[in-house]
CSV table of C-alpha atoms in Angstrom, one decimal:
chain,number,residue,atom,x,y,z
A,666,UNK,CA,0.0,0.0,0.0
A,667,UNK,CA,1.2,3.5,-0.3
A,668,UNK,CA,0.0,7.2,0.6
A,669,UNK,CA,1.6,10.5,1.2
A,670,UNK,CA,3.9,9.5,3.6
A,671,UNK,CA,5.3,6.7,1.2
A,672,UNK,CA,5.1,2.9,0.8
A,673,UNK,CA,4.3,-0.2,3.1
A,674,UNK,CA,6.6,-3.2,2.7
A,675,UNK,CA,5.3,-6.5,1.5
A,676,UNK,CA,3.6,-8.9,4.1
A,677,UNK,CA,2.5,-13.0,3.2
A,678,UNK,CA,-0.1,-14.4,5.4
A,679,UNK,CA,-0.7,-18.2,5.3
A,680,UNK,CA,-4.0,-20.0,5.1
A,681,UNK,CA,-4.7,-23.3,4.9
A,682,UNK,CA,-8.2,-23.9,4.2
A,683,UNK,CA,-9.8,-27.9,4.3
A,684,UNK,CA,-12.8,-29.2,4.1
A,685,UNK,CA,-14.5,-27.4,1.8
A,686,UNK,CA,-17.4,-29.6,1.3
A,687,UNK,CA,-18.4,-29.9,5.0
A,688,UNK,CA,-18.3,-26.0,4.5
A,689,UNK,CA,-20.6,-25.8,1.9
A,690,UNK,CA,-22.9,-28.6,3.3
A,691,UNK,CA,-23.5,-26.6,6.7
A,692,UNK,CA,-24.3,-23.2,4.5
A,693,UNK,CA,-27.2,-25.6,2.8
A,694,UNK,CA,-28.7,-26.5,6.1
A,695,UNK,CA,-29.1,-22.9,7.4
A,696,UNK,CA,-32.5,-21.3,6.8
A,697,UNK,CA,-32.7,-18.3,4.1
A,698,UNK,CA,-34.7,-15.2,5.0
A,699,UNK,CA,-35.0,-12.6,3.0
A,700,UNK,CA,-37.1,-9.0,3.5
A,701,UNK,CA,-38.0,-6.9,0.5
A,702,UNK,CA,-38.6,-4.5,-1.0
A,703,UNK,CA,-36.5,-2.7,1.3
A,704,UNK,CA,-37.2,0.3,2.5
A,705,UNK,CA,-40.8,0.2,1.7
A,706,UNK,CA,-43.4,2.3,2.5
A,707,UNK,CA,-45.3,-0.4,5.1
A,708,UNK,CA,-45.6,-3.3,2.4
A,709,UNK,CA,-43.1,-6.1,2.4
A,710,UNK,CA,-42.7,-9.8,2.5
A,711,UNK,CA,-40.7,-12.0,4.0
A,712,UNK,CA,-39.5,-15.3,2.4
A,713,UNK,CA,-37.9,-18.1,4.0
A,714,UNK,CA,-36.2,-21.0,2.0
A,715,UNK,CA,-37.4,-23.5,4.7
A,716,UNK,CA,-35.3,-27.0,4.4
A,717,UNK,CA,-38.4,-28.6,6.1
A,718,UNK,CA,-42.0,-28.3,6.8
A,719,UNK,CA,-42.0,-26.4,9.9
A,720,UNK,CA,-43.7,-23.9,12.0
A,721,UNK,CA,-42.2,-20.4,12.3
A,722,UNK,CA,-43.2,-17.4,14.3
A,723,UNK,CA,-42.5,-13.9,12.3
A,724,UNK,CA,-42.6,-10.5,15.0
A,725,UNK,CA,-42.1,-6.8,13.7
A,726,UNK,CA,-40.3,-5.3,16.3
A,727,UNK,CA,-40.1,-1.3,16.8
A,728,UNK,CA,-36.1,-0.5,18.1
A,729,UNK,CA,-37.3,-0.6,21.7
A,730,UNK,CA,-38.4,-4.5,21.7
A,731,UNK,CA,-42.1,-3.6,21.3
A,732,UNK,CA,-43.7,-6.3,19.1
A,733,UNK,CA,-46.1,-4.9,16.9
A,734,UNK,CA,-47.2,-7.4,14.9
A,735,UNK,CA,-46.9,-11.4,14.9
A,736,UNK,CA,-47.9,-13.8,12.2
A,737,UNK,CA,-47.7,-17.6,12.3
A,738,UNK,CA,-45.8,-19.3,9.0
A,739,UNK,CA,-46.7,-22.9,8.8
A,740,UNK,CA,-44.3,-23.3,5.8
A,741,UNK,CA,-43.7,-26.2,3.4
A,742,UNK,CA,-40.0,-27.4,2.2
A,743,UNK,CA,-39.2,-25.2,-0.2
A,744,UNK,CA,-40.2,-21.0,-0.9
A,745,UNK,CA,-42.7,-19.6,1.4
A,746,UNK,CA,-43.5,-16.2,1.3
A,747,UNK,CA,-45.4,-14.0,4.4
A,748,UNK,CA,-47.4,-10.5,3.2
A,749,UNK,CA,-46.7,-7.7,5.7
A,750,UNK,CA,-48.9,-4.3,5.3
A,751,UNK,CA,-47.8,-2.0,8.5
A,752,UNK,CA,-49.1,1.4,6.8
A,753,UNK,CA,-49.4,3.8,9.0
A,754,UNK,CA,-46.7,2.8,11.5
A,755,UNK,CA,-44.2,5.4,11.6
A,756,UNK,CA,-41.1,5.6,9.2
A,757,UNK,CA,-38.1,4.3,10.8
A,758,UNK,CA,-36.1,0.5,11.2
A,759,UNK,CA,-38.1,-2.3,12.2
A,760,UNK,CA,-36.5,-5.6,12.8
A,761,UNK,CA,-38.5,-8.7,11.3
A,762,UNK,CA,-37.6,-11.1,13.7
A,763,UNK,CA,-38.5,-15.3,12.9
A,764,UNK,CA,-38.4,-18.1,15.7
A,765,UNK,CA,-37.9,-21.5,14.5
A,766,UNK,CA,-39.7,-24.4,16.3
A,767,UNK,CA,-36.3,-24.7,17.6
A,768,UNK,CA,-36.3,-21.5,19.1
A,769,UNK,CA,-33.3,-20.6,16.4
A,770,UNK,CA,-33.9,-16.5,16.3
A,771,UNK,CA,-32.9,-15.0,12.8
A,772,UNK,CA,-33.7,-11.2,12.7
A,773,UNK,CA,-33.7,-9.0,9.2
A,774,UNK,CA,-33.5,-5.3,9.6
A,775,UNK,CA,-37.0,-3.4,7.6
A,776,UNK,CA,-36.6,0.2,6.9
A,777,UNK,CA,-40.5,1.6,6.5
A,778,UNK,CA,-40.2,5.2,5.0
């Protein structure tokens, strides 16, 4: 690298990376969830790639914890998709939190404007 003041001398850092596939194999087991359009203006969905059927609890929380809204997923292996429609709630972040049936808590920031 170099600025004003001049240039860095070289540095070598060694990895050694193994197990790739195990790697990849544990990304493919975690649960997808995805929050668009976003911002919005109080319409949004929420997808989850669910690996399973399962049950999953979906909360929009306001920044102080305060759960405004809650909707039960009972999703299928494969794409689901959840409707939000919060208009009139304030502009500002939202977190969209979903619990698993495992009690696994994934949360996706929602900017309403």
């Amino acid at each position: 690298a170099f600025n004003g003041c001049g240039v860095s001398g070289t540095r070598t850092l060694v990895a050694n990376i193994t197990c790739r596939t195990a790697a990849e194999q544990s990304m493919t087991d975690k649960l997808v969830v995805e929050a668009y359009p976003n911002p919005n203006h109080g319409k949004f969905n929420v997808s989850i790639d669910s690996k399973k059927d399962a049950k999953y609890t979906l909360q929009i929380v306001d920044q102080t914890g305060r759960i405004l809204k809650v909707s039960i997923l009972n999703a299928s292996e494969g794409m689901n998709v959840q409707e939000f429609d919060l208009e009139g709630i304030a502009a500002g972040m939202y977190m969209v939190r979903i619990v698993t049936e495992d009690s696994e808590v994934i949360n996706k920031s929602i900017i309403i404007q």
